[in-house]
Amino acid sequence: MIDKHFKLILDNSSESIVFIGTNHEVLAFNKKLRDVLYQYYNKEIKEGDLYYPDFVIEANQKFYLQGFDSAMNGTPFSIQYLSKVENVSYWFEYKMMPIYEDGKLFGVTQSIKDITREKVAEQKIIDFSEKLQAFLNNTDESITLLDMHSKIMFMNQTALKTITHNTGGDNFIGEDFRDFIPDKNNLFYKYFPIALHGENTVIDVSYLNTLGETIWYQTKFNSVYDQSGKQIGVSIFAKDISNQKALEKSLQDSEEKFRKISELMPVGVLLSNDNFELV
């Protein structure tokens, strides 16, 4: 029934494939399916077997009948499912497709592929992404990633809270960041283009809040590259460094007071380090 060259292709497929007639009879199958079924049932499947569902394990009967009915009505069926055998988990992709001959429905083809490796790799990526997301969301820094055209690719919770407070929205991915910064004198318009050309910058800026207190913010504009070295955008890190600036000022004031006191003292004052070396 199947051309020998086509059968060679099917027999070398990583998928288990079977052609099924409109009454569930077995029309043809590949080597992979034959080997898998023999492993499960210890018997050979043969062309002409009258009822293929006899070779379908009970846990998959629902998928089979649902997929068969869908394919018989001309609609392809596809599902991914988790199967557990003796405490070992396997992921499979299950497909049923209608087969036509001269425009007439001839039967269906069923293909089953083991996608466990892909699912394990996918889960590892998801786990890493969730951990990275948790890390980024538990920092007091505002972190925003923009593409080369100022479109928002990512915002952590700190950045999201800031922009939500100012706009009232809750989903900004894909939005133009410039829409949220109407003031053209904002440092973004100066330093974002610089970062687009591969130059990173760090800027400390102060302003007075509504209570008349001086607030210091540090903003970093960094170029972002993918694994191939192609620039894909710019990251913006911003954080409140008022406490750090206050500490620096306190140290400077203390040094200045000590200097003035030492100048007024009638005796000389020598300063040394822990090794008693003059400084």
mmCIF file of C-alpha atoms in Angstrom:
data_model
loop_
_atom_site.group_PDB
_atom_site.id
_atom_site.type_symbol
_atom_site.label_atom_id
_atom_site.label_comp_id
_atom_site.label_asym_id
_atom_site.label_seq_id
_atom_site.Cartn_x
_atom_site.Cartn_y
_atom_site.Cartn_z
ATOM 1 C CA MET A 1 0.000 0.000 0.000
ATOM 2 C CA ILE A 2 2.870 2.368 0.793
ATOM 3 C CA ASP A 3 5.681 3.058 -1.651
ATOM 4 C CA LYS A 4 8.903 1.452 -0.356
ATOM 5 C CA HIS A 5 10.843 4.714 -0.438
ATOM 6 C CA PHE A 6 8.137 6.492 1.510
ATOM 7 C CA LYS A 7 8.095 3.606 3.979
ATOM 8 C CA LEU A 8 11.865 4.010 4.475
ATOM 9 C CA ILE A 9 11.265 7.622 5.431
ATOM 10 C CA LEU A 10 8.520 6.668 7.870
ATOM 11 C CA ASP A 11 10.600 3.866 9.406
ATOM 12 C CA ASN A 12 13.405 6.296 10.140
ATOM 13 C CA SER A 13 11.113 8.801 11.810
ATOM 14 C CA SER A 14 11.385 9.458 15.555
ATOM 15 C CA GLU A 15 7.568 9.465 15.706
ATOM 16 C CA SER A 16 5.269 6.461 16.052
ATOM 17 C CA ILE A 17 2.978 6.622 12.997
ATOM 18 C CA VAL A 18 -0.037 4.545 11.987
ATOM 19 C CA PHE A 19 -2.582 4.912 9.176
ATOM 20 C CA ILE A 20 -6.093 3.974 10.325
ATOM 21 C CA GLY A 21 -9.181 3.322 8.195
ATOM 22 C CA THR A 22 -12.602 4.841 8.762
ATOM 23 C CA ASN A 23 -13.629 1.791 10.839
ATOM 24 C CA HIS A 24 -10.469 1.850 13.006
ATOM 25 C CA GLU A 25 -8.767 -0.866 10.930
ATOM 26 C CA VAL A 26 -4.956 -0.777 10.622
ATOM 27 C CA LEU A 27 -3.882 0.183 7.107
ATOM 28 C CA ALA A 28 -0.141 0.764 7.632
ATOM 29 C CA PHE A 29 2.388 1.706 10.287
ATOM 30 C CA ASN A 30 6.087 2.477 10.693
ATOM 31 C CA LYS A 31 8.839 0.582 12.485
ATOM 32 C CA LYS A 32 8.839 2.907 15.503
ATOM 33 C CA LEU A 33 5.168 2.230 16.223
ATOM 34 C CA ARG A 34 5.592 -1.530 15.775
ATOM 35 C CA ASP A 35 8.515 -1.618 18.218
ATOM 36 C CA VAL A 36 6.738 0.502 20.829
ATOM 37 C CA LEU A 37 3.543 -1.571 20.702
ATOM 38 C CA TYR A 38 5.492 -4.818 20.918
ATOM 39 C CA GLN A 39 7.245 -3.442 24.008
ATOM 40 C CA TYR A 40 3.876 -2.659 25.618
ATOM 41 C CA TYR A 41 1.803 -5.663 24.510
ATOM 42 C CA ASN A 42 4.399 -8.284 23.546
ATOM 43 C CA LYS A 43 2.622 -8.867 20.249
ATOM 44 C CA GLU A 44 3.063 -7.666 16.703
ATOM 45 C CA ILE A 45 0.669 -5.218 15.086
ATOM 46 C CA LYS A 46 -0.252 -6.219 11.524
ATOM 47 C CA GLU A 47 -1.813 -4.538 8.537
ATOM 48 C CA GLY A 48 -5.443 -5.533 8.442
ATOM 49 C CA ASP A 49 -5.901 -5.737 12.213
ATOM 50 C CA LEU A 50 -9.558 -4.879 12.641
ATOM 51 C CA TYR A 51 -9.572 -2.585 15.641
ATOM 52 C CA TYR A 52 -6.574 -0.340 16.356
ATOM 53 C CA PRO A 53 -7.943 0.924 19.733
ATOM 54 C CA ASP A 54 -7.038 -2.541 21.077
ATOM 55 C CA PHE A 55 -3.440 -1.290 20.932
ATOM 56 C CA VAL A 56 -4.200 1.978 22.699
ATOM 57 C CA ILE A 57 -3.529 1.989 26.452
ATOM 58 C CA GLU A 58 -6.511 2.790 28.630
ATOM 59 C CA ALA A 59 -5.102 6.158 29.752
ATOM 60 C CA ASN A 60 -4.972 7.291 26.095
ATOM 61 C CA GLN A 61 -8.331 5.936 24.914
ATOM 62 C CA LYS A 62 -9.967 9.331 25.464
ATOM 63 C CA PHE A 63 -7.321 11.116 23.362
ATOM 64 C CA TYR A 64 -7.602 8.496 20.639
ATOM 65 C CA LEU A 65 -11.390 8.622 20.292
ATOM 66 C CA GLN A 66 -11.489 12.408 20.552
ATOM 67 C CA GLY A 67 -8.744 12.776 17.943
ATOM 68 C CA PHE A 68 -10.232 10.136 15.622
ATOM 69 C CA ASP A 69 -13.661 11.804 15.631
ATOM 70 C CA SER A 70 -12.060 15.205 15.011
ATOM 71 C CA ALA A 71 -9.964 13.917 12.083
ATOM 72 C CA MET A 72 -12.937 12.042 10.603
ATOM 73 C CA ASN A 73 -14.750 15.372 10.538
ATOM 74 C CA GLY A 74 -11.838 16.929 8.670
ATOM 75 C CA THR A 75 -10.296 18.782 11.625
ATOM 76 C CA PRO A 76 -6.691 17.999 12.630
ATOM 77 C CA PHE A 77 -6.251 17.148 16.312
ATOM 78 C CA SER A 78 -3.163 17.794 18.457
ATOM 79 C CA ILE A 79 -2.463 17.570 22.169
ATOM 80 C CA GLN A 80 0.523 17.310 24.504
ATOM 81 C CA TYR A 81 0.107 15.151 27.575
ATOM 82 C CA LEU A 82 2.060 13.755 30.507
ATOM 83 C CA SER A 83 2.178 9.997 30.967
ATOM 84 C CA LYS A 84 3.530 8.223 34.051
ATOM 85 C CA VAL A 85 4.840 4.669 33.897
ATOM 86 C CA GLU A 86 6.228 3.102 37.088
ATOM 87 C CA ASN A 87 6.945 6.502 38.667
ATOM 88 C CA VAL A 88 8.718 7.698 35.511
ATOM 89 C CA SER A 89 7.161 10.640 33.648
ATOM 90 C CA TYR A 90 7.105 11.003 29.870
ATOM 91 C CA TRP A 91 5.740 13.827 27.742
ATOM 92 C CA PHE A 92 4.141 13.002 24.384
ATOM 93 C CA GLU A 93 2.757 14.995 21.483
ATOM 94 C CA TYR A 94 -0.276 13.266 20.029
ATOM 95 C CA LYS A 95 -1.641 14.141 16.572
ATOM 96 C CA MET A 96 -4.473 12.866 14.385
ATOM 97 C CA MET A 97 -4.827 14.058 10.784
ATOM 98 C CA PRO A 98 -7.448 13.241 8.116
ATOM 99 C CA ILE A 99 -6.258 11.411 4.978
ATOM 100 C CA TYR A 100 -7.899 12.010 1.610
ATOM 101 C CA GLU A 101 -7.733 10.084 -1.651
ATOM 102 C CA ASP A 102 -9.104 11.801 -4.720
ATOM 103 C CA GLY A 103 -10.905 14.245 -2.431
ATOM 104 C CA LYS A 104 -12.601 11.481 -0.461
ATOM 105 C CA LEU A 105 -11.861 10.843 3.221
ATOM 106 C CA PHE A 106 -9.822 7.645 3.297
ATOM 107 C CA GLY A 107 -8.897 7.441 6.994
ATOM 108 C CA VAL A 108 -6.697 9.141 9.541
ATOM 109 C CA THR A 109 -3.047 9.155 10.472
ATOM 110 C CA GLN A 110 -1.959 9.070 14.094
ATOM 111 C CA SER A 111 1.520 10.208 15.159
ATOM 112 C CA ILE A 112 2.970 10.118 18.649
ATOM 113 C CA LYS A 113 6.266 11.775 19.510
ATOM 114 C CA ASP A 114 8.232 11.616 22.753
ATOM 115 C CA ILE A 115 8.889 15.269 23.689
ATOM 116 C CA THR A 116 10.173 14.625 27.217
ATOM 117 C CA ARG A 117 13.569 16.215 26.539
ATOM 118 C CA GLU A 118 11.983 19.323 25.069
ATOM 119 C CA LYS A 119 9.586 19.619 28.020
ATOM 120 C CA VAL A 120 12.374 19.167 30.577
ATOM 121 C CA ALA A 121 14.443 21.858 28.825
ATOM 122 C CA GLU A 122 11.372 24.109 28.618
ATOM 123 C CA GLN A 123 10.688 23.640 32.332
ATOM 124 C CA LYS A 124 14.292 24.515 33.186
ATOM 125 C CA ILE A 125 13.927 27.752 31.229
ATOM 126 C CA ILE A 126 10.639 28.507 32.995
ATOM 127 C CA ASP A 127 12.180 27.786 36.413
ATOM 128 C CA PHE A 128 15.165 30.024 35.649
ATOM 129 C CA SER A 129 12.885 32.758 34.338
ATOM 130 C CA GLU A 130 10.734 32.609 37.482
ATOM 131 C CA LYS A 131 13.773 32.785 39.745
ATOM 132 C CA LEU A 132 15.200 35.693 37.757
ATOM 133 C CA GLN A 133 11.824 37.441 37.888
ATOM 134 C CA ALA A 134 11.650 36.939 41.659
ATOM 135 C CA PHE A 135 15.174 38.331 42.043
ATOM 136 C CA LEU A 136 14.443 41.387 39.915
ATOM 137 C CA ASN A 137 11.157 42.033 41.700
ATOM 138 C CA ASN A 138 12.749 41.912 45.147
ATOM 139 C CA THR A 139 15.188 44.739 44.592
ATOM 140 C CA ASP A 140 14.566 48.369 45.456
ATOM 141 C CA GLU A 141 15.971 49.389 42.071
ATOM 142 C CA SER A 142 13.628 50.338 39.274
ATOM 143 C CA ILE A 143 14.618 48.216 36.244
ATOM 144 C CA THR A 144 13.300 48.791 32.739
ATOM 145 C CA LEU A 145 14.398 47.181 29.466
ATOM 146 C CA LEU A 146 13.662 49.016 26.226
ATOM 147 C CA ASP A 147 14.187 47.905 22.652
ATOM 148 C CA MET A 148 16.056 49.985 20.089
ATOM 149 C CA HIS A 149 12.907 52.023 19.423
ATOM 150 C CA SER A 150 12.073 52.857 23.056
ATOM 151 C CA LYS A 151 9.396 50.152 23.291
ATOM 152 C CA ILE A 152 9.078 48.561 26.749
ATOM 153 C CA MET A 153 10.271 44.943 26.805
ATOM 154 C CA PHE A 154 10.388 44.412 30.566
ATOM 155 C CA MET A 155 9.709 46.233 33.837
ATOM 156 C CA ASN A 156 10.253 44.912 37.346
ATOM 157 C CA GLN A 157 7.711 45.536 40.098
ATOM 158 C CA THR A 158 9.489 48.647 41.382
ATOM 159 C CA ALA A 159 9.456 50.256 37.934
ATOM 160 C CA LEU A 160 5.890 49.096 37.346
ATOM 161 C CA LYS A 161 4.680 50.643 40.609
ATOM 162 C CA THR A 162 6.316 53.945 39.695
ATOM 163 C CA ILE A 163 4.781 54.172 36.245
ATOM 164 C CA THR A 164 1.421 52.806 37.466
ATOM 165 C CA HIS A 165 1.315 55.495 40.171
ATOM 166 C CA ASN A 166 1.853 58.152 37.522
ATOM 167 C CA THR A 167 -0.490 56.769 34.850
ATOM 168 C CA GLY A 168 -3.016 54.444 36.473
ATOM 169 C CA GLY A 169 -2.386 51.661 33.915
ATOM 170 C CA ASP A 170 -1.183 48.128 34.614
ATOM 171 C CA ASN A 171 0.243 46.675 31.385
ATOM 172 C CA PHE A 172 2.924 48.580 29.529
ATOM 173 C CA ILE A 173 4.834 45.905 27.581
ATOM 174 C CA GLY A 174 5.121 47.062 23.978
ATOM 175 C CA GLU A 175 4.277 50.665 24.836
ATOM 176 C CA ASP A 176 6.585 53.507 23.826
ATOM 177 C CA PHE A 177 8.466 54.607 26.954
ATOM 178 C CA ARG A 178 8.604 58.170 25.641
ATOM 179 C CA ASP A 179 4.826 58.436 25.996
ATOM 180 C CA PHE A 180 5.325 58.421 29.767
ATOM 181 C CA ILE A 181 7.993 61.145 29.713
ATOM 182 C CA PRO A 182 6.472 64.261 28.131
ATOM 183 C CA ASP A 183 9.219 66.543 29.496
ATOM 184 C CA LYS A 184 11.804 66.703 26.709
ATOM 185 C CA ASN A 185 14.355 68.035 29.210
ATOM 186 C CA ASN A 186 14.245 64.720 31.066
ATOM 187 C CA LEU A 187 17.673 63.062 31.199
ATOM 188 C CA PHE A 188 16.202 60.084 29.266
ATOM 189 C CA TYR A 189 16.264 62.066 26.024
ATOM 190 C CA LYS A 190 19.948 62.806 26.465
ATOM 191 C CA TYR A 191 21.313 59.493 27.665
ATOM 192 C CA PHE A 192 19.104 56.918 25.898
ATOM 193 C CA PRO A 193 20.534 57.852 22.448
ATOM 194 C CA ILE A 194 24.047 57.614 23.917
ATOM 195 C CA ALA A 195 23.349 54.076 25.172
ATOM 196 C CA LEU A 196 21.987 53.184 21.723
ATOM 197 C CA HIS A 197 25.514 53.852 20.448
ATOM 198 C CA GLY A 198 27.078 51.475 22.961
ATOM 199 C CA GLU A 199 28.131 53.940 25.664
ATOM 200 C CA ASN A 200 26.984 53.336 29.247
ATOM 201 C CA THR A 201 26.392 56.242 31.613
ATOM 202 C CA VAL A 202 25.671 56.778 35.317
ATOM 203 C CA ILE A 203 23.970 59.984 36.458
ATOM 204 C CA ASP A 204 23.226 61.226 39.981
ATOM 205 C CA VAL A 205 20.429 63.796 40.077
ATOM 206 C CA SER A 206 18.838 65.628 43.033
ATOM 207 C CA TYR A 207 15.456 67.321 43.410
ATOM 208 C CA LEU A 208 13.280 68.718 46.178
ATOM 209 C CA ASN A 209 10.216 66.749 47.210
ATOM 210 C CA THR A 210 6.944 68.277 48.409
ATOM 211 C CA LEU A 211 8.351 68.509 51.962
ATOM 212 C CA GLY A 212 11.342 70.514 50.778
ATOM 213 C CA GLU A 213 13.720 67.579 51.311
ATOM 214 C CA THR A 214 16.544 66.858 48.905
ATOM 215 C CA ILE A 215 16.105 63.481 47.182
ATOM 216 C CA TRP A 216 18.954 61.920 45.219
ATOM 217 C CA TYR A 217 18.415 59.414 42.413
ATOM 218 C CA GLN A 218 21.044 57.473 40.526
ATOM 219 C CA THR A 219 20.149 56.356 37.004
ATOM 220 C CA LYS A 220 22.181 53.991 34.826
ATOM 221 C CA PHE A 221 21.734 53.638 31.081
ATOM 222 C CA ASN A 222 23.341 50.418 29.809
ATOM 223 C CA SER A 223 23.505 48.951 26.314
ATOM 224 C CA VAL A 224 22.059 45.417 26.147
ATOM 225 C CA TYR A 225 23.316 42.727 23.735
ATOM 226 C CA ASP A 226 22.142 39.241 22.808
ATOM 227 C CA GLN A 227 24.382 36.170 22.704
ATOM 228 C CA SER A 228 25.525 36.935 19.175
ATOM 229 C CA GLY A 229 26.750 40.377 20.246
ATOM 230 C CA LYS A 230 23.942 42.275 18.538
ATOM 231 C CA GLN A 231 22.539 45.196 20.515
ATOM 232 C CA ILE A 232 18.868 44.618 21.265
ATOM 233 C CA GLY A 233 18.107 47.588 23.481
ATOM 234 C CA VAL A 234 18.904 49.632 26.569
ATOM 235 C CA SER A 235 18.398 48.881 30.244
ATOM 236 C CA ILE A 236 17.596 51.648 32.728
ATOM 237 C CA PHE A 237 18.375 51.131 36.406
ATOM 238 C CA ALA A 238 17.200 53.818 38.836
ATOM 239 C CA LYS A 239 17.373 53.897 42.624
ATOM 240 C CA ASP A 240 17.063 56.307 45.524
ATOM 241 C CA ILE A 241 20.567 57.036 46.885
ATOM 242 C CA SER A 242 19.525 59.778 49.318
ATOM 243 C CA ASN A 243 20.823 57.836 52.346
ATOM 244 C CA GLN A 244 24.133 57.211 50.631
ATOM 245 C CA LYS A 245 24.468 60.886 49.729
ATOM 246 C CA ALA A 246 23.534 61.912 53.281
ATOM 247 C CA LEU A 247 26.232 59.607 54.663
ATOM 248 C CA GLU A 248 28.802 61.005 52.251
ATOM 249 C CA LYS A 249 27.879 64.546 53.256
ATOM 250 C CA SER A 250 28.039 63.617 56.952
ATOM 251 C CA LEU A 251 31.557 62.223 56.489
ATOM 252 C CA GLN A 252 32.633 65.313 54.567
ATOM 253 C CA ASP A 253 31.220 67.577 57.288
ATOM 254 C CA SER A 254 32.999 65.561 59.982
ATOM 255 C CA GLU A 255 36.301 65.781 58.111
ATOM 256 C CA GLU A 256 35.841 69.511 57.665
ATOM 257 C CA LYS A 257 35.072 70.012 61.383
ATOM 258 C CA PHE A 258 38.116 67.957 62.359
ATOM 259 C CA ARG A 259 40.291 69.939 59.996
ATOM 260 C CA LYS A 260 39.128 73.242 61.488
ATOM 261 C CA ILE A 261 39.618 71.963 65.051
ATOM 262 C CA SER A 262 43.097 70.686 64.254
ATOM 263 C CA GLU A 263 44.054 74.051 62.765
ATOM 264 C CA LEU A 264 43.046 75.818 66.004
ATOM 265 C CA MET A 265 44.894 73.425 68.320
ATOM 266 C CA PRO A 266 48.158 74.774 69.844
ATOM 267 C CA VAL A 267 49.997 71.502 69.240
ATOM 268 C CA GLY A 268 50.592 69.570 66.066
ATOM 269 C CA VAL A 269 48.400 66.570 65.260
ATOM 270 C CA LEU A 270 49.765 63.575 63.383
ATOM 271 C CA LEU A 271 47.501 60.992 61.769
ATOM 272 C CA SER A 272 48.618 57.410 61.204
ATOM 273 C CA ASN A 273 47.078 54.208 59.853
ATOM 274 C CA ASP A 274 46.888 50.804 61.584
ATOM 275 C CA ASN A 275 50.580 50.225 60.798
ATOM 276 C CA PHE A 276 51.521 53.515 62.486
ATOM 277 C CA GLU A 277 52.465 55.017 59.142
ATOM 278 C CA LEU A 278 51.796 58.746 58.741
ATOM 279 C CA VAL A 279 48.941 59.617 56.485
#
